[in-house]
Coordinates of C-alpha atoms in Angstrom, one line a residue:
M1 CA -33.1 19.5 2.1
E2 CA -31.7 19.0 -1.6
I3 CA -28.5 19.3 -3.3
Y4 CA -27.5 19.7 -7.3
R5 CA -24.6 19.1 -9.3
S6 CA -24.1 19.7 -13.1
I7 CA -20.7 19.5 -15.0
P8 CA -20.3 22.6 -17.4
I9 CA -21.0 21.3 -21.0
F10 CA -17.8 23.3 -22.1
F11 CA -15.8 21.6 -19.6
L12 CA -17.0 18.0 -20.7
I13 CA -16.5 18.7 -24.2
A14 CA -12.8 19.8 -23.5
L15 CA -12.2 16.8 -21.4
S16 CA -13.8 14.6 -24.2
L17 CA -11.4 16.5 -26.9
C18 CA -8.1 15.7 -24.4
T19 CA -9.0 11.8 -24.2
A20 CA -10.8 10.9 -27.4
I21 CA -9.1 8.9 -29.6
P22 CA -9.9 7.8 -33.3
A23 CA -12.0 5.0 -33.6
A24 CA -11.4 2.4 -36.1
A25 CA -13.6 3.0 -39.1
G26 CA -16.1 0.1 -39.5
S27 CA -15.4 -1.9 -36.5
A28 CA -18.0 -2.7 -33.9
L29 CA -15.7 -4.5 -31.7
P30 CA -13.2 -2.8 -29.3
D31 CA -9.6 -2.9 -29.9
L32 CA -7.0 -2.3 -27.0
V33 CA -3.5 -0.9 -27.3
V34 CA -1.0 0.3 -24.9
S35 CA 0.3 3.4 -26.0
D36 CA 2.7 4.7 -23.2
I37 CA 4.4 3.2 -20.2
S38 CA 6.0 5.5 -17.5
A39 CA 8.5 4.5 -14.5
P40 CA 11.4 5.9 -12.8
D41 CA 14.8 5.5 -14.1
G42 CA 16.2 3.4 -11.4
A43 CA 15.2 1.1 -8.4
E44 CA 16.7 -1.2 -5.9
S45 CA 16.6 -5.1 -6.3
G46 CA 14.2 -6.3 -3.4
G47 CA 12.3 -2.8 -3.4
F48 CA 9.4 -1.5 -5.0
I49 CA 8.7 0.3 -8.3
S50 CA 5.7 2.2 -9.3
V51 CA 4.6 2.1 -13.1
S52 CA 1.8 3.9 -15.2
V53 CA 0.4 2.1 -18.1
T54 CA -1.9 3.9 -20.6
V55 CA -4.4 1.8 -22.6
E56 CA -6.5 2.9 -25.5
N57 CA -9.6 1.5 -27.1
T58 CA -9.7 2.2 -30.8
G59 CA -12.3 0.1 -31.5
G60 CA -16.2 0.8 -31.8
S61 CA -17.7 -0.2 -28.6
T62 CA -16.9 -0.2 -24.9
T63 CA -14.7 -3.1 -23.6
G64 CA -15.5 -5.5 -20.6
L65 CA -13.4 -6.6 -17.5
S66 CA -9.6 -7.3 -18.6
E67 CA -6.1 -7.2 -17.5
V68 CA -2.7 -5.4 -18.0
W69 CA 0.4 -7.4 -17.8
V70 CA 3.7 -5.8 -17.1
Y71 CA 7.1 -7.6 -17.8
L72 CA 10.6 -7.3 -17.1
S73 CA 13.2 -8.2 -19.6
E74 CA 17.3 -7.8 -20.1
D75 CA 16.8 -6.5 -23.5
A76 CA 14.7 -4.3 -25.7
S77 CA 12.7 -7.5 -27.0
V78 CA 9.9 -8.0 -24.5
D79 CA 7.5 -10.9 -24.8
T80 CA 5.8 -13.8 -22.7
A81 CA 9.0 -15.6 -22.5
D82 CA 10.2 -12.9 -20.0
S83 CA 9.3 -12.4 -16.4
C84 CA 5.9 -10.9 -15.5
I85 CA 6.2 -8.6 -12.3
G86 CA 2.7 -7.6 -12.2
K87 CA -0.7 -7.4 -13.5
R88 CA -3.8 -5.4 -13.0
I89 CA -7.7 -5.6 -13.2
L90 CA -8.7 -3.1 -16.2
V91 CA -12.5 -1.7 -15.9
S92 CA -14.2 -1.2 -19.0
V93 CA -12.9 1.6 -21.4
P94 CA -15.5 3.2 -23.4
A95 CA -14.8 3.4 -27.4
G96 CA -12.5 6.1 -28.8
L97 CA -11.2 6.7 -24.9
Q98 CA -8.0 5.9 -23.0
K99 CA -7.3 4.9 -19.1
V100 CA -4.3 5.2 -17.3
V101 CA -3.2 2.1 -15.0
S102 CA -1.3 2.8 -12.2
F103 CA 0.2 0.6 -9.8
R104 CA 3.3 -0.7 -7.4
F105 CA 5.3 -3.7 -7.6
G106 CA 8.1 -5.4 -5.5
L107 CA 11.2 -6.6 -7.2
S108 CA 12.8 -9.8 -6.3
P109 CA 16.2 -9.2 -4.0
D110 CA 17.9 -11.8 -6.0
L111 CA 17.3 -9.4 -9.3
A112 CA 21.3 -8.9 -10.5
P113 CA 22.3 -5.0 -10.9
G114 CA 22.2 -3.9 -14.6
T115 CA 19.8 -2.4 -17.4
Y116 CA 16.6 -3.7 -17.7
H117 CA 13.3 -3.2 -19.9
L118 CA 9.5 -2.8 -19.3
G119 CA 6.9 -4.0 -21.5
A120 CA 3.2 -4.1 -21.3
C121 CA 0.4 -6.1 -22.8
A122 CA -3.4 -5.4 -22.8
D123 CA -5.9 -8.1 -22.4
K124 CA -3.0 -11.0 -21.9
T125 CA -5.6 -13.5 -21.2
S126 CA -8.0 -12.7 -24.1
R127 CA -11.0 -11.9 -22.2
V128 CA -12.1 -9.3 -24.5
S129 CA -13.2 -10.2 -28.1
E130 CA -11.5 -7.6 -30.3
S131 CA -11.5 -6.2 -33.8
D132 CA -7.2 -7.1 -33.8
E133 CA -5.6 -9.2 -31.3
S134 CA -2.2 -8.7 -32.5
N135 CA -1.5 -5.0 -31.5
N136 CA -2.0 -5.4 -27.8
W137 CA 1.6 -5.5 -26.8
Y138 CA 3.5 -2.0 -26.4
A139 CA 5.5 -1.0 -29.4
G140 CA 8.3 0.3 -27.4
T141 CA 10.1 -0.4 -23.8
K142 CA 10.8 1.6 -21.0
S143 CA 14.3 1.0 -19.8
F144 CA 15.6 1.8 -16.2
E145 CA 18.7 0.8 -13.7
I146 CA 18.5 -1.6 -11.0
V147 CA 21.0 -1.3 -8.4
S148 CA 22.0 -3.6 -5.4
T149 CA 20.5 -3.1 -1.9
S150 CA 23.2 -1.5 0.2
E151 CA 23.8 -3.8 3.3
P152 CA 26.7 -3.3 5.9
T153 CA 29.8 -5.5 5.3
P154 CA 29.7 -8.2 8.2
I155 CA 32.9 -8.3 10.5
A156 CA 35.0 -11.3 9.4
F157 CA 37.1 -11.8 12.5
I158 CA 38.3 -9.8 15.7
T159 CA 42.0 -10.3 17.0
Y160 CA 44.0 -8.2 19.3
P161 CA 47.7 -6.8 18.9
T162 CA 50.2 -8.1 21.0
V163 CA 51.2 -6.5 24.2
T164 CA 54.7 -5.9 25.5
K165 CA 55.3 -4.7 29.0
T166 CA 58.0 -2.5 29.9
P167 CA 59.9 -3.0 32.7
V168 CA 59.3 -0.1 35.3
T169 CA 62.2 2.0 36.9
T170 CA 62.1 3.5 40.1
S171 CA 63.2 7.2 40.2
P172 CA 65.7 8.1 43.0
T173 CA 64.5 9.3 46.3
P174 CA 64.4 13.6 45.7
T175 CA 66.4 15.6 48.0
F176 CA 64.8 18.3 50.0
R177 CA 66.3 21.8 50.9
P178 CA 65.3 23.3 54.0
A179 CA 63.2 26.5 53.4
V180 CA 64.8 29.5 54.2
P181 CA 62.5 32.0 56.2
T182 CA 62.4 35.4 54.5
P183 CA 63.3 38.1 57.2
R184 CA 60.1 40.4 58.0
P185 CA 60.1 44.2 58.4
T186 CA 59.9 45.0 62.2
I187 CA 56.6 46.1 63.4
I188 CA 55.8 48.0 66.5
L189 CA 52.9 46.8 68.4
P190 CA 51.1 48.8 71.1
S191 CA 51.1 47.7 74.8
W192 CA 48.1 46.4 75.0
Y193 CA 48.2 44.0 71.8
P194 CA 49.2 40.3 72.8
T195 CA 52.3 39.1 72.2
P196 CA 52.7 37.0 69.2
A197 CA 53.5 33.3 69.1
P198 CA 57.1 32.3 68.4
A199 CA 58.1 31.4 64.9
R200 CA 57.7 27.7 63.9
T201 CA 61.0 26.2 62.8
P202 CA 60.7 25.0 59.5
W203 CA 60.1 21.3 58.8
I204 CA 63.2 19.3 57.4
P205 CA 62.5 15.6 56.1
R206 CA 64.9 13.0 57.2
P207 CA 66.9 11.0 54.8
S208 CA 65.1 8.0 53.5
T209 CA 66.7 4.5 54.7
T210 CA 63.9 2.6 52.7
P211 CA 66.3 0.5 50.6
T212 CA 65.6 1.1 46.8
R213 CA 63.2 -1.6 45.3
S214 CA 64.4 -3.9 42.0
P215 CA 62.3 -3.1 39.1
W216 CA 59.7 -5.9 38.2
I217 CA 60.8 -7.7 35.3
P218 CA 58.0 -10.3 34.0
T219 CA 58.7 -13.9 33.2
P220 CA 59.5 -14.2 29.5
T221 CA 56.5 -16.2 28.0
A222 CA 55.0 -16.9 24.4
T223 CA 52.5 -14.0 24.0
P224 CA 49.2 -15.3 22.7
T225 CA 48.1 -13.7 19.2
S226 CA 44.2 -14.3 19.8
V227 CA 42.0 -14.5 22.9
P228 CA 40.7 -18.1 22.9
W229 CA 37.0 -17.1 23.6
I230 CA 36.8 -14.7 20.3
T231 CA 35.3 -16.2 17.3
T232 CA 37.1 -15.4 13.9
S233 CA 34.3 -15.3 12.0
I234 CA 30.4 -14.9 12.4
P235 CA 28.7 -18.4 11.4
A236 CA 25.3 -18.1 9.2
T237 CA 22.4 -18.8 11.3
P238 CA 21.3 -22.3 10.9
A239 CA 18.0 -23.0 9.3
S240 CA 16.9 -25.0 12.5
T241 CA 17.4 -21.8 14.4
A242 CA 15.6 -19.6 11.9
P243 CA 12.4 -17.7 12.1
D244 CA 9.5 -18.9 10.1
L245 CA 6.4 -16.3 9.6
V246 CA 2.8 -17.6 8.5
I247 CA -0.5 -16.3 8.3
S248 CA -2.7 -18.2 10.5
S249 CA -5.9 -16.4 9.8
F250 CA -7.4 -13.8 7.3
T251 CA -10.9 -12.3 7.0
V252 CA -12.4 -9.9 4.8
P253 CA -16.0 -8.7 4.5
D254 CA -18.2 -10.6 2.1
S255 CA -18.8 -7.5 0.0
A256 CA -17.5 -3.8 -0.5
G257 CA -18.4 -0.9 -2.5
S258 CA -16.6 0.2 -5.6
G259 CA -13.8 2.5 -4.5
K260 CA -14.5 2.0 -0.7
S261 CA -12.1 1.3 2.3
F262 CA -12.5 -1.6 4.8
N263 CA -10.3 -3.5 7.5
T264 CA -8.8 -6.7 6.6
G265 CA -8.0 -8.7 9.5
L266 CA -5.4 -11.2 9.8
T267 CA -3.1 -13.0 12.3
V268 CA 0.7 -13.6 11.6
R269 CA 2.7 -16.3 13.8
N270 CA 6.3 -17.3 14.0
R271 CA 6.6 -20.7 14.1
G272 CA 10.2 -20.7 13.8
T273 CA 12.8 -20.9 16.8
A274 CA 14.5 -17.6 16.1
K275 CA 13.2 -14.0 16.5
S276 CA 12.0 -12.6 13.1
D277 CA 13.1 -9.3 11.7
Y278 CA 11.1 -6.1 11.0
C279 CA 8.9 -6.3 7.8
E280 CA 5.5 -5.7 6.5
V281 CA 2.5 -7.8 5.7
A282 CA 0.7 -6.6 2.4
V283 CA -2.9 -7.4 0.8
Y284 CA -3.1 -7.8 -3.0
L285 CA -6.2 -7.8 -5.4
S286 CA -6.2 -10.5 -8.1
S287 CA -8.5 -11.5 -10.7
D288 CA -7.8 -15.1 -10.0
A289 CA -7.3 -17.2 -6.8
A290 CA -3.7 -17.3 -7.4
V291 CA -2.7 -14.2 -5.4
S292 CA 1.1 -13.0 -5.6
K293 CA 2.9 -9.8 -5.2
Q294 CA 2.9 -9.2 -8.8
D295 CA -0.9 -8.6 -8.3
T296 CA -2.5 -5.0 -7.2
L297 CA -1.4 -3.9 -3.9
V298 CA -4.3 -2.6 -2.2
G299 CA -3.0 -2.2 1.8
S300 CA -0.2 -2.9 3.7
E301 CA 1.0 -3.0 7.6
A302 CA 4.2 -2.8 9.6
L303 CA 5.0 -5.8 11.5
W304 CA 7.3 -5.8 14.5
P305 CA 9.8 -8.5 15.1
L306 CA 8.1 -11.9 16.8
K307 CA 9.5 -14.2 19.1
P308 CA 9.4 -18.0 18.2
G309 CA 5.7 -18.9 19.0
E310 CA 4.5 -15.4 19.3
Q311 CA 1.9 -14.1 17.0
K312 CA 0.2 -10.8 16.3
T313 CA -3.6 -9.7 14.7
L314 CA -3.1 -6.5 12.5
A315 CA -6.2 -4.8 10.9
V316 CA -4.7 -3.6 7.5
R317 CA -6.5 -0.5 5.8
T318 CA -7.4 -1.9 2.4
T319 CA -8.8 0.4 -0.5
L320 CA -10.4 -1.2 -3.6
P321 CA -10.2 0.6 -6.7
V322 CA -13.0 1.6 -8.8
L323 CA -14.9 -1.5 -9.7
T324 CA -18.0 -2.4 -11.7
P325 CA -21.0 -3.1 -9.4
G326 CA -21.6 -6.9 -9.8
E327 CA -17.7 -7.5 -10.5
C328 CA -15.8 -9.9 -8.2
C329 CA -12.1 -10.3 -7.5
W330 CA -10.0 -12.0 -5.0
I331 CA -8.2 -10.8 -1.9
G332 CA -5.0 -12.2 -0.5
A333 CA -2.1 -11.3 1.8
I334 CA 1.6 -12.2 1.8
V335 CA 4.0 -11.7 4.8
D336 CA 7.3 -9.7 3.8
P337 CA 6.8 -9.6 0.0
A338 CA 10.0 -7.2 -0.2
G339 CA 12.3 -10.2 1.6
R340 CA 13.5 -7.6 4.0
G341 CA 14.0 -10.3 6.8
Y342 CA 16.2 -13.6 7.1
E343 CA 13.7 -16.4 6.5
P344 CA 15.2 -19.9 4.9
D345 CA 11.5 -21.1 4.0
T346 CA 9.5 -18.2 2.2
S347 CA 7.0 -20.7 0.3
N348 CA 4.5 -20.4 3.3
N349 CA 4.3 -16.5 3.5
G350 CA 1.1 -16.3 1.6
W351 CA -2.3 -17.0 2.5
K352 CA -3.0 -20.2 0.9
S353 CA -7.1 -19.7 0.5
P354 CA -7.7 -16.2 -0.7
V355 CA -11.2 -14.5 -0.3
M356 CA -13.5 -13.6 -3.0
L357 CA -14.9 -10.5 -2.7
C358 CA -17.8 -8.9 -4.7
V359 CA -19.2 -5.3 -5.4
P360 CA -22.6 -5.6 -4.8
L361 CA -25.5 -4.6 -7.4
P362 CA -28.0 -2.3 -6.5
S363 CA -31.0 -3.4 -4.4
E364 CA -33.8 -4.4 -6.3
P365 CA -36.5 -1.4 -5.6
T366 CA -39.9 -2.5 -4.2
S367 CA -43.2 -1.5 -5.7
L368 CA -43.7 1.9 -3.8
E369 CA -40.2 3.0 -4.8
K370 CA -40.6 2.4 -8.3
A371 CA -44.0 3.9 -8.1
V372 CA -42.1 7.1 -6.9
S373 CA -39.5 7.1 -9.1
A374 CA -42.2 6.8 -12.2
A375 CA -43.9 9.9 -10.6
I376 CA -40.8 11.7 -10.6
V377 CA -40.1 10.9 -13.9
K378 CA -43.5 12.0 -15.0
Y379 CA -43.4 15.3 -13.1
T380 CA -40.1 16.1 -14.8
N381 CA -41.5 15.8 -18.3
T382 CA -44.5 18.2 -17.2
E383 CA -42.0 20.9 -16.0
R384 CA -40.1 20.3 -19.4
A385 CA -43.0 20.7 -21.5
K386 CA -43.9 23.8 -19.8
A387 CA -40.6 24.9 -20.5
G388 CA -40.8 24.0 -24.4
V389 CA -38.0 21.6 -24.4
P390 CA -37.8 17.9 -25.3
L391 CA -39.3 15.3 -23.1
L392 CA -36.9 12.9 -21.5
T393 CA -36.8 8.9 -22.0
V394 CA -35.8 6.4 -19.5
D395 CA -32.5 4.9 -19.7
P396 CA -32.2 1.7 -17.7
E397 CA -28.6 2.2 -17.1
L398 CA -29.0 5.8 -15.6
S399 CA -31.5 4.2 -13.5
K400 CA -29.2 1.5 -12.2
L401 CA -26.7 4.3 -11.5
A402 CA -29.1 6.5 -9.6
M403 CA -30.5 3.7 -7.8
A404 CA -27.1 2.6 -6.6
H405 CA -26.2 6.2 -5.5
S406 CA -29.6 6.3 -3.5
D407 CA -28.7 2.8 -1.7
D408 CA -25.4 4.1 -0.8
M409 CA -26.6 7.2 0.9
R410 CA -29.2 5.2 2.9
D411 CA -26.8 2.6 3.8
N412 CA -23.8 4.8 4.8
N413 CA -25.9 7.6 6.3
F414 CA -24.3 10.8 3.9
F415 CA -26.4 12.9 1.6
A416 CA -24.0 14.2 -0.9
H417 CA -22.8 13.8 -4.6
D418 CA -19.3 12.7 -3.5
S419 CA -19.3 9.5 -1.3
P420 CA -17.6 10.1 2.3
Y421 CA -15.0 7.3 1.1
G422 CA -13.8 9.1 -2.1
Y423 CA -16.0 8.0 -4.8
T424 CA -17.4 11.1 -6.9
F425 CA -20.0 12.1 -8.9
A426 CA -17.5 12.4 -12.0
E427 CA -16.0 8.8 -11.1
R428 CA -19.3 7.2 -11.2
V429 CA -20.9 8.7 -14.1
R430 CA -17.6 8.1 -16.2
Q431 CA -17.3 4.4 -15.0
A432 CA -20.7 3.9 -16.2
G433 CA -19.5 5.4 -19.6
Y434 CA -21.6 9.0 -19.5
F435 CA -19.3 11.8 -19.8
T436 CA -22.0 14.8 -20.1
A437 CA -24.3 14.3 -17.2
A438 CA -25.8 15.9 -14.0
E439 CA -27.6 14.7 -11.2
N440 CA -30.2 16.0 -8.6
I441 CA -30.6 14.6 -5.2
A442 CA -33.5 14.9 -2.4
A443 CA -35.1 13.4 0.9
T444 CA -38.3 14.2 2.0
M445 CA -37.3 13.4 5.9
A446 CA -40.5 13.4 8.0
T447 CA -42.6 15.0 5.4
Y448 CA -44.1 11.7 3.9
S449 CA -44.4 8.3 5.5
E450 CA -44.4 4.8 3.8
S451 CA -48.1 4.8 3.6
A452 CA -48.1 7.9 1.7
D453 CA -49.7 8.5 -2.1
P454 CA -46.5 7.7 -4.2
D455 CA -47.7 10.3 -6.9
L456 CA -47.7 13.0 -4.2
V457 CA -44.5 12.1 -2.9
G458 CA -42.7 12.5 -6.8
Q459 CA -44.9 15.5 -7.4
H460 CA -43.4 17.1 -3.8
I461 CA -39.9 16.2 -4.7
V462 CA -40.2 17.5 -8.4
C463 CA -42.2 20.6 -7.8
E464 CA -41.7 21.8 -4.4
Q465 CA -38.1 20.8 -3.8
W466 CA -36.2 20.8 -7.3
M467 CA -38.3 23.4 -9.0
E468 CA -37.9 26.0 -6.2
S469 CA -33.9 25.8 -6.5
P470 CA -32.3 27.4 -9.2
G471 CA -29.7 24.8 -9.5
H472 CA -32.2 21.9 -9.7
R473 CA -34.2 23.8 -12.0
K474 CA -31.8 24.2 -14.6
N475 CA -31.0 20.6 -14.6
I476 CA -34.4 20.0 -15.1
V477 CA -35.4 22.1 -18.0
K478 CA -32.1 22.1 -19.6
E479 CA -32.6 21.6 -23.3
L480 CA -29.5 19.9 -23.9
Y481 CA -30.4 16.4 -21.9
R482 CA -32.4 13.7 -23.8
T483 CA -32.5 10.8 -21.2
I484 CA -33.4 10.4 -17.3
G485 CA -32.6 7.6 -14.5
V486 CA -34.3 7.9 -11.2
G487 CA -33.9 5.6 -8.1
V488 CA -35.7 5.9 -5.0
A489 CA -34.9 4.2 -1.9
Y490 CA -37.0 4.3 1.2
E491 CA -35.3 4.7 4.9
P492 CA -38.1 4.4 7.9
D493 CA -35.1 4.8 10.6
R494 CA -35.0 8.7 11.6
S495 CA -31.8 8.2 14.0
D496 CA -29.5 9.6 11.1
I497 CA -30.0 11.3 8.1
P498 CA -31.0 11.1 5.3
Y499 CA -34.3 9.2 5.9
G500 CA -37.7 9.2 4.3
F501 CA -37.9 8.7 0.4
I502 CA -34.3 9.3 -0.6
A503 CA -34.3 10.1 -4.3
T504 CA -31.4 10.4 -7.0
Q505 CA -32.2 11.7 -10.6
E506 CA -29.4 11.4 -13.4
F507 CA -29.6 13.2 -16.8
S508 CA -27.8 12.6 -19.6
V509 CA -27.4 13.4 -23.6

């Protein structure tokens, strides 16, 4: 069983030309510049706004981990004195390329309506040493309108109109006239027909002797202008009878793969004395332990109203962005970040102890796995020599990339270039800094066991699997490639595929 995949070189060249940025001449350091901000033309106070920031590296080397900060200002001059409404982790940006960072922010419900301006700053915390630290701010601004949230007008008072009763006047007794029978035509009946009954005398009502009733006239009294039990205004709920939502427990896994999804478990309790309103619970990703709603939103779940003392346990589906293996971040949660419900005390809505989550590094291969990897490199170069193309040199970074994918296939029981949780081959190689690459994968299944000769395993994978497949063979003997990386993971459990020796082979220029 084998699968191959490669990116057409003409497509990769076109992609590089579309995203390439002229590098600063003679500079060995990176240089981050915010080149564009996009956002909607309007938003509601207390709602959410989606913002995209384009960051370019005009320097001469790849950047490390940094942050992009977005600010909200009442004028076109945006600086650190304005309000920061969000920040997002920015993974490495290769020299001469750009990345678009997209995220969603919650706006304060107390934000007054009007025209505001958005600005952004790359590497605000100066994590990256740059050739020019003065050009990290976006040169212009993005303006948009904020309107107030539409709410129903409360009832100020309730009154009833004055009711005046009109006296009832009785009608005179009607006079009935006797009915005059209409003469009927004479009908001659046969002798055997029974004699008809005599005609009934019409009923004539007797004159009424009941005296006429005097009309009822109520005693004059002062008509009240309001009903005593109806309040004339709706008082605000006092703080002593208000809801109070807190997160009583919060759990996340110790580690998660880059771009993977997982469930975050949390329990929300209403410690107040009144029923809470409908709202949501949001999970955020932060580069530090101070998690706020300005950080990166990675998951949310609806929370239905809770009675006083009631609690609810939720499983929030959380998706990590694409992060570098070994990179760590903080995960926290906040109840009702948009302020949709009434709650006098919102200072305790966030989980006070965010959890650190790290993207695991590739496992260190065993001596057997290393030996099989070396055999794969040897027989690959043997086939290239036969084809008359240059031999490949081992790239340690490509080997780490290949090892990480072999581990991923073994640990998550899939056999493909794209992971089942949406992490694609193109994303993997571009995140590692490679923009022209190809990949072969293979699994020996039951052909070889752990006691097999590593050289025979490597020869079988290259010569009997890949070289017999036109697509895999094309990657192996392609003259364009100059470097190779191989990672092999052994899986003895045969209850699910793949198993045996699982190999990933990466090529680049």
